[in-house]
mmCIF file of C-alpha atoms in Angstrom:
data_model
loop_
_atom_site.group_PDB
_atom_site.id
_atom_site.type_symbol
_atom_site.label_atom_id
_atom_site.label_comp_id
_atom_site.label_asym_id
_atom_site.label_seq_id
_atom_site.Cartn_x
_atom_site.Cartn_y
_atom_site.Cartn_z
ATOM 1 C CA UNK A 252 17.727 42.028 -4.639
ATOM 2 C CA UNK A 253 14.220 41.597 -5.940
ATOM 3 C CA UNK A 254 11.117 40.241 -4.302
ATOM 4 C CA UNK A 255 10.840 37.315 -6.344
ATOM 5 C CA UNK A 256 14.547 36.242 -6.394
ATOM 6 C CA UNK A 257 14.040 36.315 -2.557
ATOM 7 C CA UNK A 258 11.038 34.285 -2.078
ATOM 8 C CA UNK A 259 12.543 31.751 -4.753
ATOM 9 C CA UNK A 260 15.591 31.845 -2.555
ATOM 10 C CA UNK A 261 13.682 31.533 0.671
ATOM 11 C CA UNK A 262 11.553 28.649 -0.846
ATOM 12 C CA UNK A 263 14.590 26.735 -1.994
ATOM 13 C CA UNK A 264 16.125 27.053 1.382
ATOM 14 C CA UNK A 265 13.075 25.716 3.364
ATOM 15 C CA UNK A 266 12.692 22.903 1.116
ATOM 16 C CA UNK A 267 16.019 21.869 1.263
ATOM 17 C CA UNK A 268 15.735 21.789 4.784
ATOM 18 C CA UNK A 269 12.569 19.896 4.715
ATOM 19 C CA UNK A 270 14.406 17.572 2.988
ATOM 20 C CA UNK A 271 17.356 17.048 4.906
ATOM 21 C CA UNK A 272 14.880 16.225 7.857
ATOM 22 C CA UNK A 273 13.674 13.023 6.171
ATOM 23 C CA UNK A 274 15.593 10.088 5.160
ATOM 24 C CA UNK A 275 14.564 7.273 3.211
ATOM 25 C CA UNK A 276 15.239 3.781 5.326
ATOM 26 C CA UNK A 277 13.856 1.232 2.369
ATOM 27 C CA UNK A 278 12.284 1.829 -0.657
ATOM 28 C CA UNK A 279 11.745 -1.002 -3.441
ATOM 29 C CA UNK A 280 12.428 0.909 -6.773
ATOM 30 C CA UNK A 281 15.718 -0.936 -7.382
ATOM 31 C CA UNK A 282 16.519 -4.874 -8.619
ATOM 32 C CA UNK A 283 18.208 -5.164 -5.344
ATOM 33 C CA UNK A 284 15.320 -3.995 -3.272
ATOM 34 C CA UNK A 285 14.378 -7.290 -1.938
ATOM 35 C CA UNK A 286 17.903 -8.424 -0.795
ATOM 36 C CA UNK A 287 17.719 -7.753 2.927
ATOM 37 C CA UNK A 288 14.179 -8.607 3.365
ATOM 38 C CA UNK A 289 13.123 -12.451 4.503
ATOM 39 C CA UNK A 290 10.034 -13.723 6.145
ATOM 40 C CA UNK A 291 9.573 -15.592 9.382
ATOM 41 C CA UNK A 292 6.547 -17.204 10.163
ATOM 42 C CA UNK A 293 5.226 -19.072 13.129
ATOM 43 C CA UNK A 294 6.382 -22.614 11.325
ATOM 44 C CA UNK A 295 9.696 -21.684 13.717
ATOM 45 C CA UNK A 296 7.076 -22.713 16.520
ATOM 46 C CA UNK A 297 5.152 -25.381 14.471
ATOM 47 C CA UNK A 298 2.288 -22.881 13.185
ATOM 48 C CA UNK A 299 1.289 -23.255 9.544
ATOM 49 C CA UNK A 300 0.916 -19.708 8.513
ATOM 50 C CA UNK A 301 2.385 -18.756 4.929
ATOM 51 C CA UNK A 302 3.497 -15.334 4.606
ATOM 52 C CA UNK A 303 5.327 -14.308 1.563
ATOM 53 C CA UNK A 304 6.611 -11.266 0.189
ATOM 54 C CA UNK A 305 7.414 -10.042 -3.638
ATOM 55 C CA UNK A 306 8.589 -6.416 -5.271
ATOM 56 C CA UNK A 307 5.463 -5.865 -7.466
ATOM 57 C CA UNK A 308 5.154 -4.371 -10.968
ATOM 58 C CA UNK A 309 4.669 -0.838 -9.112
ATOM 59 C CA UNK A 310 7.939 -1.276 -7.235
ATOM 60 C CA UNK A 311 6.295 -1.706 -4.031
ATOM 61 C CA UNK A 312 6.753 -4.356 -1.358
ATOM 62 C CA UNK A 313 3.906 -6.936 -1.254
ATOM 63 C CA UNK A 314 3.484 -8.851 2.431
ATOM 64 C CA UNK A 315 0.943 -11.403 1.306
ATOM 65 C CA UNK A 316 -0.267 -14.798 2.558
ATOM 66 C CA UNK A 317 -2.551 -16.845 4.683
ATOM 67 C CA UNK A 318 -2.554 -16.607 8.315
ATOM 68 C CA UNK A 319 -3.389 -19.940 10.059
ATOM 69 C CA UNK A 320 -4.192 -20.514 13.746
ATOM 70 C CA UNK A 321 -3.909 -24.595 13.528
ATOM 71 C CA UNK A 322 -1.033 -25.937 15.724
ATOM 72 C CA UNK A 323 -0.624 -22.734 17.906
ATOM 73 C CA UNK A 324 0.295 -20.886 14.963
ATOM 74 C CA UNK A 325 -0.845 -17.162 14.218
ATOM 75 C CA UNK A 326 1.921 -15.050 12.818
ATOM 76 C CA UNK A 327 3.544 -14.125 9.847
ATOM 77 C CA UNK A 328 6.449 -11.429 9.188
ATOM 78 C CA UNK A 329 8.902 -9.795 7.020
ATOM 79 C CA UNK A 330 11.959 -8.118 7.872
ATOM 80 C CA UNK A 331 14.953 -6.668 6.582
ATOM 81 C CA UNK A 332 18.506 -6.414 8.091
ATOM 82 C CA UNK A 333 20.992 -3.404 7.429
ATOM 83 C CA UNK A 334 20.041 -0.132 5.726
ATOM 84 C CA UNK A 335 20.849 3.596 6.919
ATOM 85 C CA UNK A 336 18.936 2.446 9.973
ATOM 86 C CA UNK A 337 20.629 4.967 13.023
ATOM 87 C CA UNK A 338 17.611 6.315 14.707
ATOM 88 C CA UNK A 339 17.355 9.419 17.284
ATOM 89 C CA UNK A 340 15.035 9.546 20.275
ATOM 90 C CA UNK A 341 12.841 12.347 18.624
ATOM 91 C CA UNK A 342 12.528 10.402 14.913
ATOM 92 C CA UNK A 343 9.249 9.338 13.811
ATOM 93 C CA UNK A 344 9.282 6.260 11.470
ATOM 94 C CA UNK A 345 6.805 6.946 8.541
ATOM 95 C CA UNK A 346 5.563 3.758 6.370
ATOM 96 C CA UNK A 347 3.370 4.390 3.352
ATOM 97 C CA UNK A 348 1.399 1.289 2.926
ATOM 98 C CA UNK A 349 -1.873 -0.074 1.373
ATOM 99 C CA UNK A 350 -3.563 -2.956 3.424
ATOM 100 C CA UNK A 351 -6.777 -4.770 3.744
ATOM 101 C CA UNK A 352 -8.177 -3.237 6.813
ATOM 102 C CA UNK A 353 -6.279 -5.574 9.481
ATOM 103 C CA UNK A 354 -4.378 -4.551 11.906
ATOM 104 C CA UNK A 355 -0.483 -4.962 11.446
ATOM 105 C CA UNK A 356 2.687 -4.792 13.929
ATOM 106 C CA UNK A 357 5.909 -2.596 12.809
ATOM 107 C CA UNK A 358 8.664 -4.258 14.752
ATOM 108 C CA UNK A 359 12.285 -2.850 15.208
ATOM 109 C CA UNK A 360 15.308 -4.543 16.339
ATOM 110 C CA UNK A 361 18.688 -3.761 17.886
ATOM 111 C CA UNK A 362 20.194 -7.180 17.953
ATOM 112 C CA UNK A 363 22.435 -7.850 14.440
ATOM 113 C CA UNK A 364 20.909 -11.175 14.393
ATOM 114 C CA UNK A 365 17.364 -9.910 14.825
ATOM 115 C CA UNK A 366 16.671 -12.159 17.529
ATOM 116 C CA UNK A 367 15.733 -11.257 20.952
ATOM 117 C CA UNK A 368 13.223 -8.306 21.689
ATOM 118 C CA UNK A 369 11.495 -6.796 18.904
ATOM 119 C CA UNK A 370 10.219 -3.377 19.619
ATOM 120 C CA UNK A 371 6.900 -2.821 18.633
ATOM 121 C CA UNK A 372 3.792 -0.499 17.073
ATOM 122 C CA UNK A 373 0.499 -1.466 16.182
ATOM 123 C CA UNK A 374 -1.560 0.124 13.175
ATOM 124 C CA UNK A 375 -4.694 -0.359 11.436
ATOM 125 C CA UNK A 376 -4.917 -0.004 7.766
ATOM 126 C CA UNK A 377 -7.808 0.884 5.325
ATOM 127 C CA UNK A 378 -8.935 -1.792 3.131
ATOM 128 C CA UNK A 379 -7.302 -0.799 -0.361
ATOM 129 C CA UNK A 380 -6.406 2.784 0.764
ATOM 130 C CA UNK A 381 -2.997 4.125 0.593
ATOM 131 C CA UNK A 382 -2.028 5.634 4.153
ATOM 132 C CA UNK A 383 0.989 6.852 5.681
ATOM 133 C CA UNK A 384 1.270 5.767 9.300
ATOM 134 C CA UNK A 385 3.590 7.643 11.951
ATOM 135 C CA UNK A 386 5.521 5.995 14.514
ATOM 136 C CA UNK A 387 7.188 8.192 17.048
ATOM 137 C CA UNK A 388 10.193 5.968 18.184
ATOM 138 C CA UNK A 389 9.705 6.852 21.775
ATOM 139 C CA UNK A 390 6.416 4.723 21.295
ATOM 140 C CA UNK A 391 8.195 1.324 20.873
ATOM 141 C CA UNK A 392 7.718 -1.301 23.068
ATOM 142 C CA UNK A 393 9.837 -4.031 23.740
ATOM 143 C CA UNK A 394 8.133 -7.630 23.133
ATOM 144 C CA UNK A 395 9.104 -11.213 23.196
ATOM 145 C CA UNK A 396 6.916 -13.948 22.082
ATOM 146 C CA UNK A 397 4.013 -11.639 22.631
ATOM 147 C CA UNK A 398 4.758 -10.644 25.955
ATOM 148 C CA UNK A 399 5.572 -6.978 26.732
ATOM 149 C CA UNK A 400 8.980 -5.877 28.645
ATOM 150 C CA UNK A 401 7.966 -2.028 29.776
ATOM 151 C CA UNK A 402 11.556 -1.793 31.514
ATOM 152 C CA UNK A 403 13.480 -2.935 28.049
ATOM 153 C CA UNK A 404 14.715 0.103 26.303
ATOM 154 C CA UNK A 405 15.455 0.089 22.648
ATOM 155 C CA UNK A 406 19.278 0.888 21.898
ATOM 156 C CA UNK A 407 18.905 3.682 19.206
ATOM 157 C CA UNK A 408 22.794 3.334 18.247
ATOM 158 C CA UNK A 409 22.302 -0.348 17.430
ATOM 159 C CA UNK A 410 19.207 -0.613 15.203
ATOM 160 C CA UNK A 411 19.871 -3.390 13.128
ATOM 161 C CA UNK A 412 16.637 -4.377 11.325
ATOM 162 C CA UNK A 413 12.534 -3.476 10.699
ATOM 163 C CA UNK A 414 9.759 -5.253 9.719
ATOM 164 C CA UNK A 415 6.035 -5.831 9.815
ATOM 165 C CA UNK A 416 4.285 -8.668 11.498
ATOM 166 C CA UNK A 417 0.576 -9.737 11.570
ATOM 167 C CA UNK A 418 -0.565 -11.752 14.303
ATOM 168 C CA UNK A 419 -4.447 -10.261 14.821
ATOM 169 C CA UNK A 420 -5.637 -13.947 15.713
ATOM 170 C CA UNK A 421 -8.010 -13.862 12.661
ATOM 171 C CA UNK A 422 -7.167 -16.680 10.381
ATOM 172 C CA UNK A 423 -7.429 -16.054 6.600
ATOM 173 C CA UNK A 424 -5.819 -14.313 4.023
ATOM 174 C CA UNK A 425 -3.729 -10.974 3.964
ATOM 175 C CA UNK A 426 -2.056 -8.453 1.925
ATOM 176 C CA UNK A 427 -0.009 -5.667 2.917
ATOM 177 C CA UNK A 428 1.498 -3.119 0.175
ATOM 178 C CA UNK A 429 4.645 -1.008 1.201
ATOM 179 C CA UNK A 430 5.505 1.740 -0.873
ATOM 180 C CA UNK A 431 8.583 3.267 1.225
ATOM 181 C CA UNK A 432 9.928 3.462 4.900
ATOM 182 C CA UNK A 433 11.260 6.342 5.605
ATOM 183 C CA UNK A 434 12.454 8.375 9.189
ATOM 184 C CA UNK A 435 11.792 12.204 10.143
ATOM 185 C CA UNK A 436 12.329 14.393 13.013
ATOM 186 C CA UNK A 437 9.379 14.729 15.612
ATOM 187 C CA UNK A 438 7.656 18.170 14.601
ATOM 188 C CA UNK A 439 6.281 18.567 18.069
#
């Protein structure tokens, strides 16, 4: 076999294995992309924050609105049910986002109704700059109404949804653009 053919074959094999180690959980390039998503804001507890989402012309999800601290408010979120969400303990969730410089939280839920504990990690955005945020599954921490429950463990076999939350105690407008959410194997 010629060296060029061997090299090309090895490259194809490595690329195929590499692609198999990644799986798209959510992308926003199809008309039905918005279907599993919904907003949940502090209005459920009397707050006045206004968080919304849309699929924009660039086929990205925009999570946007105004965070309010009035009436004991202070959070806005968008979350989705379903999808191919099975996770393994050594997985890393990767999100490609363009933000406004604020700190957001990424939540994972293991209850079908997305109630109960949310398993959370925070990430900081760079204003008007696309970044890829890596969130190792092993680092998610159980929270409920802002309190941490370190002994509660995420049931990886029952992951039913995931989403984004803003609750940085800074009133004002916000915008987070999401190109995709995927999962990959931890390379460590």
